[in-house]
Amino acid sequence: MSMRSAGSWFAAFFLAGAVFAMPALAQAQTPPAVGSETPLSGGPLGETVGPAEAADFIIRRPSAVHPYYFARVVDVLWARGDRRQAAFWYYLFQSRSRAWAETEPKLNDLRGALNDSMGPAINSWAASDLDAWQEIGARAISYEKKIPLYAGRPEGLSASQWTEAVSEWRKKYQDGFISVFPKTVEERRQYAAKRRQRGLYVGPLLEPGKPLPDDWR
């Protein structure tokens, strides 16, 4: 499964470098990727460590980096074949980045570019199994609420205003995620039928890779 647009991914990360900085330990460099087989591939973030090390750092200390860099974890996990974990971090990224995008206008396009690069492949894959898809997203949403926030906040917002904004957009993201799923047996049947009509697979997640760790919930 290939990413939707390498250009939008590269543009996103070049823009990211102009917007905010990562701790040196979490920076990474990935060679420009080309071709249809590129899996959600990334662009350069720095030259300190490799992408795998950067992703491992972010997984261990997610609050140490701006949440837009959770996309680095998605990229690495997907490339490893750990698709379930990559989807988890994608929905974690979506939830935590929402407040930033809504309160910092310059970050709207960046979030959109990252979503365009990662979302189609991940959502299409996860949507084959509604129960598994919903579980992954629900665990990501729950986990996001538990990990500490990144130390920074958008310009012009006080600490209390930022806390309020985070709470507001967390709930809106959660409500929006839940709303996309069929609610009745008949709706689920129709969903599966439409997916098959488009030639898409319906059934247990294909090649999900490693399970989600117990503490990712």
Short mmCIF file of N, CA and C in Angstrom, two decimals, residues 26-194:
data_model
loop_
_atom_site.label_atom_id
_atom_site.label_comp_id
_atom_site.label_asym_id
_atom_site.label_seq_id
_atom_site.Cartn_x
_atom_site.Cartn_y
_atom_site.Cartn_z
N ALA A 26 15.37 13.52 19.08
CA ALA A 26 14.21 13.05 18.34
C ALA A 26 14.26 13.40 16.86
N GLN A 27 15.29 14.11 16.42
CA GLN A 27 15.42 14.45 15.01
C GLN A 27 15.85 13.22 14.23
N ALA A 28 15.55 13.23 12.94
CA ALA A 28 15.95 12.10 12.12
C ALA A 28 16.06 12.53 10.67
N GLN A 29 16.74 11.73 9.90
CA GLN A 29 16.86 12.02 8.48
C GLN A 29 16.46 10.78 7.70
N THR A 30 15.55 10.94 6.76
CA THR A 30 15.14 9.86 5.89
C THR A 30 15.43 10.29 4.46
N PRO A 31 16.11 9.46 3.66
CA PRO A 31 16.37 9.85 2.27
C PRO A 31 15.06 10.10 1.54
N PRO A 32 15.02 11.03 0.62
CA PRO A 32 13.80 11.24 -0.15
C PRO A 32 13.35 9.93 -0.78
N ALA A 33 12.06 9.65 -0.68
CA ALA A 33 11.53 8.39 -1.19
C ALA A 33 10.75 8.66 -2.46
N VAL A 34 10.86 7.75 -3.41
CA VAL A 34 10.16 7.91 -4.68
C VAL A 34 9.52 6.57 -5.04
N GLY A 35 8.56 6.63 -5.96
CA GLY A 35 7.97 5.41 -6.46
C GLY A 35 6.69 5.05 -5.73
N SER A 36 5.89 4.19 -6.39
CA SER A 36 4.58 3.85 -5.87
C SER A 36 4.63 2.94 -4.67
N GLU A 37 5.77 2.34 -4.37
CA GLU A 37 5.85 1.41 -3.25
C GLU A 37 6.25 2.10 -1.95
N THR A 38 6.46 3.41 -2.00
CA THR A 38 6.84 4.15 -0.80
C THR A 38 5.76 4.08 0.26
N PRO A 39 6.02 3.52 1.46
CA PRO A 39 4.97 3.38 2.47
C PRO A 39 4.88 4.58 3.40
N LEU A 40 4.00 5.50 3.11
CA LEU A 40 3.80 6.69 3.96
C LEU A 40 5.08 7.46 4.19
N SER A 41 6.03 7.40 3.30
CA SER A 41 7.42 7.74 3.59
C SER A 41 7.63 9.20 3.94
N GLY A 42 8.73 9.47 4.64
CA GLY A 42 8.96 10.79 5.22
C GLY A 42 10.06 11.58 4.56
N GLY A 43 10.19 12.82 4.95
CA GLY A 43 11.23 13.70 4.49
C GLY A 43 12.18 14.04 5.62
N PRO A 44 13.21 14.85 5.36
CA PRO A 44 14.25 15.10 6.35
C PRO A 44 13.78 15.94 7.53
N LEU A 45 14.18 15.55 8.71
CA LEU A 45 13.91 16.32 9.92
C LEU A 45 15.19 16.81 10.59
N GLY A 46 16.31 16.30 10.18
CA GLY A 46 17.56 16.64 10.82
C GLY A 46 18.61 15.60 10.47
N GLU A 47 19.72 15.58 11.20
CA GLU A 47 20.78 14.66 10.87
C GLU A 47 21.38 14.00 12.11
N THR A 48 20.63 13.93 13.19
CA THR A 48 21.20 13.47 14.44
C THR A 48 21.13 11.96 14.59
N VAL A 49 19.95 11.36 14.42
CA VAL A 49 19.76 9.93 14.55
C VAL A 49 18.92 9.44 13.40
N GLY A 50 18.83 8.12 13.26
CA GLY A 50 18.02 7.55 12.21
C GLY A 50 16.55 7.60 12.55
N PRO A 51 15.69 7.33 11.57
CA PRO A 51 14.25 7.42 11.80
C PRO A 51 13.74 6.43 12.84
N ALA A 52 14.32 5.24 12.90
CA ALA A 52 13.87 4.26 13.88
C ALA A 52 14.16 4.74 15.30
N GLU A 53 15.34 5.29 15.50
CA GLU A 53 15.71 5.80 16.82
C GLU A 53 14.82 6.99 17.21
N ALA A 54 14.54 7.84 16.23
CA ALA A 54 13.66 8.98 16.50
C ALA A 54 12.28 8.50 16.91
N ALA A 55 11.75 7.51 16.19
CA ALA A 55 10.42 6.99 16.52
C ALA A 55 10.40 6.36 17.90
N ASP A 56 11.43 5.60 18.23
CA ASP A 56 11.49 4.96 19.54
C ASP A 56 11.54 6.00 20.66
N PHE A 57 12.28 7.09 20.43
CA PHE A 57 12.33 8.17 21.41
C PHE A 57 10.95 8.77 21.63
N ILE A 58 10.24 9.03 20.54
CA ILE A 58 8.92 9.65 20.65
C ILE A 58 7.94 8.71 21.34
N ILE A 59 8.02 7.43 21.05
CA ILE A 59 7.14 6.46 21.71
C ILE A 59 7.38 6.46 23.21
N ARG A 60 8.65 6.55 23.61
CA ARG A 60 8.97 6.54 25.04
C ARG A 60 8.60 7.86 25.71
N ARG A 61 8.76 8.97 24.98
CA ARG A 61 8.55 10.30 25.58
C ARG A 61 7.71 11.17 24.66
N PRO A 62 6.46 10.83 24.47
CA PRO A 62 5.63 11.59 23.51
C PRO A 62 5.44 13.05 23.88
N SER A 63 5.52 13.37 25.16
CA SER A 63 5.33 14.77 25.56
C SER A 63 6.56 15.62 25.30
N ALA A 64 7.68 15.02 24.92
CA ALA A 64 8.91 15.76 24.69
C ALA A 64 8.94 16.45 23.34
N VAL A 65 8.03 16.09 22.46
CA VAL A 65 8.04 16.65 21.11
C VAL A 65 6.68 17.25 20.78
N HIS A 66 6.70 18.19 19.85
CA HIS A 66 5.45 18.72 19.34
C HIS A 66 4.66 17.56 18.74
N PRO A 67 3.36 17.49 18.99
CA PRO A 67 2.59 16.32 18.54
C PRO A 67 2.56 16.11 17.04
N TYR A 68 2.89 17.12 16.26
CA TYR A 68 2.93 16.90 14.81
C TYR A 68 4.01 15.90 14.44
N TYR A 69 5.00 15.73 15.28
CA TYR A 69 6.05 14.77 15.00
C TYR A 69 5.66 13.34 15.35
N PHE A 70 4.46 13.13 15.85
CA PHE A 70 3.97 11.75 15.99
C PHE A 70 3.90 11.09 14.62
N ALA A 71 3.82 11.90 13.58
CA ALA A 71 3.80 11.37 12.23
C ALA A 71 5.07 10.57 11.92
N ARG A 72 6.18 10.92 12.56
CA ARG A 72 7.42 10.15 12.38
C ARG A 72 7.22 8.72 12.86
N VAL A 73 6.51 8.55 13.97
CA VAL A 73 6.26 7.21 14.50
C VAL A 73 5.38 6.42 13.52
N VAL A 74 4.35 7.07 13.00
CA VAL A 74 3.47 6.41 12.03
C VAL A 74 4.28 5.89 10.85
N ASP A 75 5.13 6.74 10.32
CA ASP A 75 5.95 6.39 9.16
C ASP A 75 6.80 5.16 9.43
N VAL A 76 7.49 5.14 10.56
CA VAL A 76 8.41 4.05 10.87
C VAL A 76 7.65 2.75 11.14
N LEU A 77 6.59 2.82 11.92
CA LEU A 77 5.83 1.62 12.25
C LEU A 77 5.19 1.01 11.00
N TRP A 78 4.66 1.86 10.12
CA TRP A 78 4.05 1.35 8.90
C TRP A 78 5.11 0.67 8.02
N ALA A 79 6.27 1.29 7.91
CA ALA A 79 7.34 0.71 7.11
C ALA A 79 7.82 -0.62 7.68
N ARG A 80 7.79 -0.78 9.00
CA ARG A 80 8.16 -2.04 9.65
C ARG A 80 7.15 -3.14 9.40
N GLY A 81 5.97 -2.79 8.99
CA GLY A 81 4.91 -3.77 8.85
C GLY A 81 4.01 -3.85 10.07
N ASP A 82 4.22 -2.98 11.05
CA ASP A 82 3.37 -2.95 12.24
C ASP A 82 2.22 -1.99 12.00
N ARG A 83 1.29 -2.42 11.16
CA ARG A 83 0.24 -1.54 10.71
C ARG A 83 -0.73 -1.17 11.82
N ARG A 84 -1.05 -2.12 12.70
CA ARG A 84 -1.97 -1.81 13.79
C ARG A 84 -1.40 -0.70 14.67
N GLN A 85 -0.10 -0.81 14.98
CA GLN A 85 0.54 0.21 15.81
C GLN A 85 0.63 1.54 15.07
N ALA A 86 0.90 1.48 13.77
CA ALA A 86 0.95 2.71 12.98
C ALA A 86 -0.40 3.42 12.99
N ALA A 87 -1.48 2.65 12.85
CA ALA A 87 -2.82 3.24 12.88
C ALA A 87 -3.09 3.87 14.24
N PHE A 88 -2.69 3.19 15.31
CA PHE A 88 -2.86 3.73 16.65
C PHE A 88 -2.19 5.10 16.77
N TRP A 89 -0.95 5.22 16.30
CA TRP A 89 -0.23 6.49 16.41
C TRP A 89 -0.79 7.54 15.45
N TYR A 90 -1.37 7.10 14.36
CA TYR A 90 -2.01 8.06 13.46
C TYR A 90 -3.23 8.69 14.15
N TYR A 91 -4.05 7.89 14.79
CA TYR A 91 -5.22 8.45 15.48
C TYR A 91 -4.80 9.23 16.72
N LEU A 92 -3.71 8.82 17.35
CA LEU A 92 -3.15 9.60 18.46
C LEU A 92 -2.71 10.97 17.95
N PHE A 93 -2.02 10.98 16.81
CA PHE A 93 -1.61 12.24 16.18
C PHE A 93 -2.82 13.11 15.85
N GLN A 94 -3.84 12.50 15.26
CA GLN A 94 -5.01 13.29 14.88
C GLN A 94 -5.67 13.93 16.10
N SER A 95 -5.81 13.16 17.16
CA SER A 95 -6.47 13.69 18.35
C SER A 95 -5.67 14.82 18.98
N ARG A 96 -4.37 14.60 19.17
CA ARG A 96 -3.57 15.59 19.89
C ARG A 96 -3.26 16.81 19.03
N SER A 97 -3.21 16.66 17.73
CA SER A 97 -2.88 17.80 16.87
C SER A 97 -4.08 18.69 16.58
N ARG A 98 -5.27 18.22 16.89
CA ARG A 98 -6.48 18.96 16.50
C ARG A 98 -6.53 20.34 17.14
N ALA A 99 -6.25 20.42 18.43
CA ALA A 99 -6.31 21.73 19.10
C ALA A 99 -5.27 22.69 18.52
N TRP A 100 -4.10 22.18 18.17
CA TRP A 100 -3.07 23.03 17.58
C TRP A 100 -3.55 23.59 16.24
N ALA A 101 -4.14 22.74 15.41
CA ALA A 101 -4.58 23.17 14.10
C ALA A 101 -5.70 24.20 14.20
N GLU A 102 -6.56 24.05 15.21
CA GLU A 102 -7.70 24.94 15.35
C GLU A 102 -7.33 26.28 15.98
N THR A 103 -6.22 26.36 16.69
CA THR A 103 -5.85 27.60 17.37
C THR A 103 -4.62 28.27 16.77
N GLU A 104 -3.89 27.57 15.92
CA GLU A 104 -2.72 28.13 15.23
C GLU A 104 -2.96 28.03 13.73
N PRO A 105 -3.45 29.09 13.09
CA PRO A 105 -3.80 29.03 11.67
C PRO A 105 -2.66 28.51 10.78
N LYS A 106 -1.41 28.84 11.12
CA LYS A 106 -0.30 28.41 10.26
C LYS A 106 -0.09 26.90 10.30
N LEU A 107 -0.71 26.22 11.26
CA LEU A 107 -0.56 24.77 11.34
C LEU A 107 -1.69 24.01 10.66
N ASN A 108 -2.71 24.70 10.17
CA ASN A 108 -3.81 24.01 9.50
C ASN A 108 -3.34 23.26 8.27
N ASP A 109 -2.59 23.95 7.41
CA ASP A 109 -2.14 23.32 6.17
C ASP A 109 -1.19 22.17 6.46
N LEU A 110 -0.36 22.32 7.46
CA LEU A 110 0.58 21.26 7.81
C LEU A 110 -0.16 20.01 8.25
N ARG A 111 -1.15 20.16 9.11
CA ARG A 111 -1.93 19.00 9.54
C ARG A 111 -2.65 18.36 8.36
N GLY A 112 -3.18 19.21 7.49
CA GLY A 112 -3.86 18.68 6.31
C GLY A 112 -2.94 17.88 5.41
N ALA A 113 -1.71 18.37 5.23
CA ALA A 113 -0.75 17.66 4.39
C ALA A 113 -0.38 16.31 4.99
N LEU A 114 -0.19 16.29 6.30
CA LEU A 114 0.14 15.03 6.97
C LEU A 114 -1.03 14.06 6.90
N ASN A 115 -2.23 14.55 7.10
CA ASN A 115 -3.40 13.69 6.99
C ASN A 115 -3.55 13.13 5.58
N ASP A 116 -3.33 13.97 4.57
CA ASP A 116 -3.44 13.52 3.19
C ASP A 116 -2.41 12.45 2.85
N SER A 117 -1.24 12.53 3.49
CA SER A 117 -0.18 11.57 3.21
C SER A 117 -0.43 10.23 3.90
N MET A 118 -0.90 10.27 5.14
CA MET A 118 -1.01 9.05 5.93
C MET A 118 -2.43 8.47 5.94
N GLY A 119 -3.42 9.34 5.97
CA GLY A 119 -4.77 8.89 6.22
C GLY A 119 -5.36 7.91 5.23
N PRO A 120 -5.26 8.15 3.92
CA PRO A 120 -5.91 7.23 2.97
C PRO A 120 -5.43 5.79 3.10
N ALA A 121 -4.14 5.56 3.20
CA ALA A 121 -3.63 4.20 3.31
C ALA A 121 -4.07 3.54 4.61
N ILE A 122 -3.95 4.27 5.72
CA ILE A 122 -4.28 3.71 7.03
C ILE A 122 -5.78 3.47 7.15
N ASN A 123 -6.58 4.44 6.79
CA ASN A 123 -8.02 4.28 6.94
C ASN A 123 -8.57 3.18 6.03
N SER A 124 -8.08 3.11 4.82
CA SER A 124 -8.54 2.06 3.90
C SER A 124 -8.21 0.68 4.44
N TRP A 125 -7.01 0.55 5.00
CA TRP A 125 -6.60 -0.74 5.57
C TRP A 125 -7.44 -1.07 6.80
N ALA A 126 -7.55 -0.15 7.74
CA ALA A 126 -8.25 -0.41 8.99
C ALA A 126 -9.74 -0.63 8.78
N ALA A 127 -10.31 -0.02 7.76
CA ALA A 127 -11.75 -0.07 7.56
C ALA A 127 -12.25 -1.42 7.10
N SER A 128 -11.37 -2.37 6.83
CA SER A 128 -11.82 -3.72 6.46
C SER A 128 -12.48 -4.42 7.64
N ASP A 129 -12.14 -4.02 8.86
CA ASP A 129 -12.62 -4.68 10.07
C ASP A 129 -13.13 -3.60 11.02
N LEU A 130 -14.43 -3.37 11.03
CA LEU A 130 -14.99 -2.26 11.79
C LEU A 130 -14.69 -2.35 13.28
N ASP A 131 -14.78 -3.57 13.84
CA ASP A 131 -14.54 -3.72 15.28
C ASP A 131 -13.10 -3.40 15.64
N ALA A 132 -12.16 -3.92 14.85
CA ALA A 132 -10.75 -3.67 15.11
C ALA A 132 -10.42 -2.19 14.90
N TRP A 133 -10.98 -1.60 13.86
CA TRP A 133 -10.76 -0.19 13.57
C TRP A 133 -11.22 0.69 14.73
N GLN A 134 -12.43 0.41 15.21
CA GLN A 134 -12.96 1.21 16.31
C GLN A 134 -12.14 1.01 17.59
N GLU A 135 -11.68 -0.21 17.82
CA GLU A 135 -10.88 -0.47 19.02
C GLU A 135 -9.56 0.29 18.98
N ILE A 136 -8.90 0.27 17.83
CA ILE A 136 -7.63 0.98 17.70
C ILE A 136 -7.83 2.47 17.97
N GLY A 137 -8.84 3.04 17.35
CA GLY A 137 -9.09 4.46 17.54
C GLY A 137 -9.47 4.80 18.97
N ALA A 138 -10.32 3.96 19.58
CA ALA A 138 -10.74 4.22 20.96
C ALA A 138 -9.56 4.16 21.92
N ARG A 139 -8.66 3.21 21.70
CA ARG A 139 -7.49 3.12 22.56
C ARG A 139 -6.57 4.31 22.37
N ALA A 140 -6.41 4.76 21.13
CA ALA A 140 -5.58 5.93 20.87
C ALA A 140 -6.16 7.18 21.54
N ILE A 141 -7.46 7.35 21.44
CA ILE A 141 -8.12 8.50 22.04
C ILE A 141 -7.97 8.46 23.55
N SER A 142 -8.12 7.28 24.14
CA SER A 142 -7.96 7.14 25.59
C SER A 142 -6.53 7.42 26.02
N TYR A 143 -5.58 6.88 25.27
CA TYR A 143 -4.16 7.04 25.62
C TYR A 143 -3.74 8.50 25.51
N GLU A 144 -4.26 9.18 24.50
CA GLU A 144 -3.90 10.59 24.32
C GLU A 144 -4.27 11.43 25.53
N LYS A 145 -5.36 11.09 26.18
CA LYS A 145 -5.81 11.85 27.35
C LYS A 145 -4.88 11.64 28.54
N LYS A 146 -4.14 10.54 28.55
CA LYS A 146 -3.32 10.19 29.71
C LYS A 146 -1.89 10.68 29.63
N ILE A 147 -1.36 10.85 28.41
CA ILE A 147 0.04 11.26 28.31
C ILE A 147 0.14 12.78 28.51
N PRO A 148 1.21 13.25 29.16
CA PRO A 148 1.35 14.69 29.41
C PRO A 148 1.37 15.49 28.12
N LEU A 149 0.92 16.72 28.21
CA LEU A 149 0.94 17.61 27.05
C LEU A 149 2.36 18.08 26.77
N TYR A 150 2.61 18.37 25.51
CA TYR A 150 3.84 19.05 25.10
C TYR A 150 3.92 20.38 25.84
N ALA A 151 5.13 20.79 26.21
CA ALA A 151 5.30 21.96 27.07
C ALA A 151 4.86 23.27 26.42
N GLY A 152 4.95 23.36 25.11
CA GLY A 152 4.58 24.61 24.45
C GLY A 152 3.07 24.74 24.28
N ARG A 153 2.65 25.94 23.85
CA ARG A 153 1.25 26.17 23.54
C ARG A 153 1.18 27.28 22.49
N PRO A 154 0.08 27.39 21.78
CA PRO A 154 -0.03 28.41 20.74
C PRO A 154 0.12 29.82 21.29
N GLU A 155 0.64 30.69 20.45
CA GLU A 155 0.83 32.08 20.85
C GLU A 155 -0.50 32.73 21.18
N GLY A 156 -0.48 33.56 22.22
CA GLY A 156 -1.66 34.33 22.58
C GLY A 156 -2.63 33.63 23.49
N LEU A 157 -2.35 32.38 23.85
CA LEU A 157 -3.24 31.65 24.75
C LEU A 157 -2.60 31.49 26.12
N SER A 158 -3.36 31.77 27.16
CA SER A 158 -2.88 31.52 28.51
C SER A 158 -2.94 30.02 28.79
N ALA A 159 -2.36 29.61 29.89
CA ALA A 159 -2.37 28.19 30.24
C ALA A 159 -3.79 27.68 30.38
N SER A 160 -4.65 28.47 31.02
CA SER A 160 -6.02 28.02 31.22
C SER A 160 -6.80 27.99 29.91
N GLN A 161 -6.54 28.95 29.03
CA GLN A 161 -7.20 28.95 27.73
C GLN A 161 -6.77 27.75 26.89
N TRP A 162 -5.50 27.40 26.99
CA TRP A 162 -5.00 26.26 26.23
C TRP A 162 -5.59 24.96 26.77
N THR A 163 -5.66 24.84 28.08
CA THR A 163 -6.26 23.65 28.67
C THR A 163 -7.71 23.49 28.22
N GLU A 164 -8.43 24.59 28.18
CA GLU A 164 -9.83 24.57 27.73
C GLU A 164 -9.93 24.17 26.26
N ALA A 165 -9.03 24.72 25.45
CA ALA A 165 -9.04 24.40 24.02
C ALA A 165 -8.73 22.93 23.78
N VAL A 166 -7.75 22.41 24.48
CA VAL A 166 -7.39 21.00 24.33
C VAL A 166 -8.58 20.11 24.68
N SER A 167 -9.23 20.42 25.79
CA SER A 167 -10.40 19.64 26.21
C SER A 167 -11.52 19.69 25.18
N GLU A 168 -11.76 20.89 24.65
CA GLU A 168 -12.83 21.06 23.66
C GLU A 168 -12.57 20.25 22.40
N TRP A 169 -11.36 20.36 21.86
CA TRP A 169 -11.08 19.71 20.58
C TRP A 169 -10.84 18.22 20.73
N ARG A 170 -10.39 17.77 21.90
CA ARG A 170 -10.34 16.34 22.18
C ARG A 170 -11.73 15.72 22.04
N LYS A 171 -12.70 16.37 22.70
CA LYS A 171 -14.06 15.83 22.67
C LYS A 171 -14.63 15.85 21.26
N LYS A 172 -14.37 16.93 20.53
CA LYS A 172 -14.88 17.01 19.16
C LYS A 172 -14.25 15.93 18.28
N TYR A 173 -12.97 15.68 18.47
CA TYR A 173 -12.33 14.63 17.68
C TYR A 173 -12.93 13.27 18.04
N GLN A 174 -13.08 12.99 19.34
CA GLN A 174 -13.64 11.72 19.77
C GLN A 174 -15.06 11.54 19.24
N ASP A 175 -15.88 12.56 19.37
CA ASP A 175 -17.25 12.47 18.88
C ASP A 175 -17.28 12.23 17.37
N GLY A 176 -16.39 12.91 16.65
CA GLY A 176 -16.34 12.75 15.21
C GLY A 176 -15.88 11.37 14.80
N PHE A 177 -14.91 10.83 15.52
CA PHE A 177 -14.42 9.49 15.21
C PHE A 177 -15.53 8.45 15.42
N ILE A 178 -16.20 8.55 16.54
CA ILE A 178 -17.26 7.58 16.86
C ILE A 178 -18.40 7.66 15.84
N SER A 179 -18.68 8.87 15.37
CA SER A 179 -19.85 9.07 14.50
C SER A 179 -19.73 8.39 13.15
N VAL A 180 -18.54 8.04 12.71
CA VAL A 180 -18.39 7.47 11.37
C VAL A 180 -18.76 6.00 11.31
N PHE A 181 -18.93 5.36 12.45
CA PHE A 181 -19.15 3.91 12.44
C PHE A 181 -20.64 3.57 12.37
N PRO A 182 -20.98 2.55 11.57
CA PRO A 182 -22.38 2.10 11.51
C PRO A 182 -22.88 1.69 12.89
N LYS A 183 -24.14 1.98 13.17
CA LYS A 183 -24.68 1.76 14.51
C LYS A 183 -25.52 0.49 14.61
N THR A 184 -26.08 0.01 13.51
CA THR A 184 -26.96 -1.15 13.55
C THR A 184 -26.39 -2.27 12.70
N VAL A 185 -26.95 -3.46 12.89
CA VAL A 185 -26.53 -4.61 12.10
C VAL A 185 -26.76 -4.35 10.62
N GLU A 186 -27.89 -3.76 10.29
CA GLU A 186 -28.20 -3.47 8.89
C GLU A 186 -27.24 -2.44 8.31
N GLU A 187 -26.91 -1.42 9.08
CA GLU A 187 -25.95 -0.42 8.60
C GLU A 187 -24.58 -1.04 8.36
N ARG A 188 -24.19 -1.95 9.22
CA ARG A 188 -22.91 -2.65 9.04
C ARG A 188 -22.94 -3.53 7.79
N ARG A 189 -24.07 -4.19 7.57
CA ARG A 189 -24.20 -5.03 6.37
C ARG A 189 -24.08 -4.18 5.11
N GLN A 190 -24.76 -3.03 5.11
CA GLN A 190 -24.71 -2.14 3.96
C GLN A 190 -23.30 -1.59 3.75
N TYR A 191 -22.64 -1.27 4.85
CA TYR A 191 -21.26 -0.79 4.76
C TYR A 191 -20.36 -1.82 4.10
N ALA A 192 -20.45 -3.08 4.54
CA ALA A 192 -19.62 -4.15 3.98
C ALA A 192 -19.94 -4.36 2.50
N ALA A 193 -21.23 -4.30 2.16
CA ALA A 193 -21.63 -4.51 0.77
C ALA A 193 -21.06 -3.41 -0.13
N LYS A 194 -21.13 -2.17 0.33
CA LYS A 194 -20.60 -1.06 -0.48
C LYS A 194 -19.09 -1.17 -0.64
#
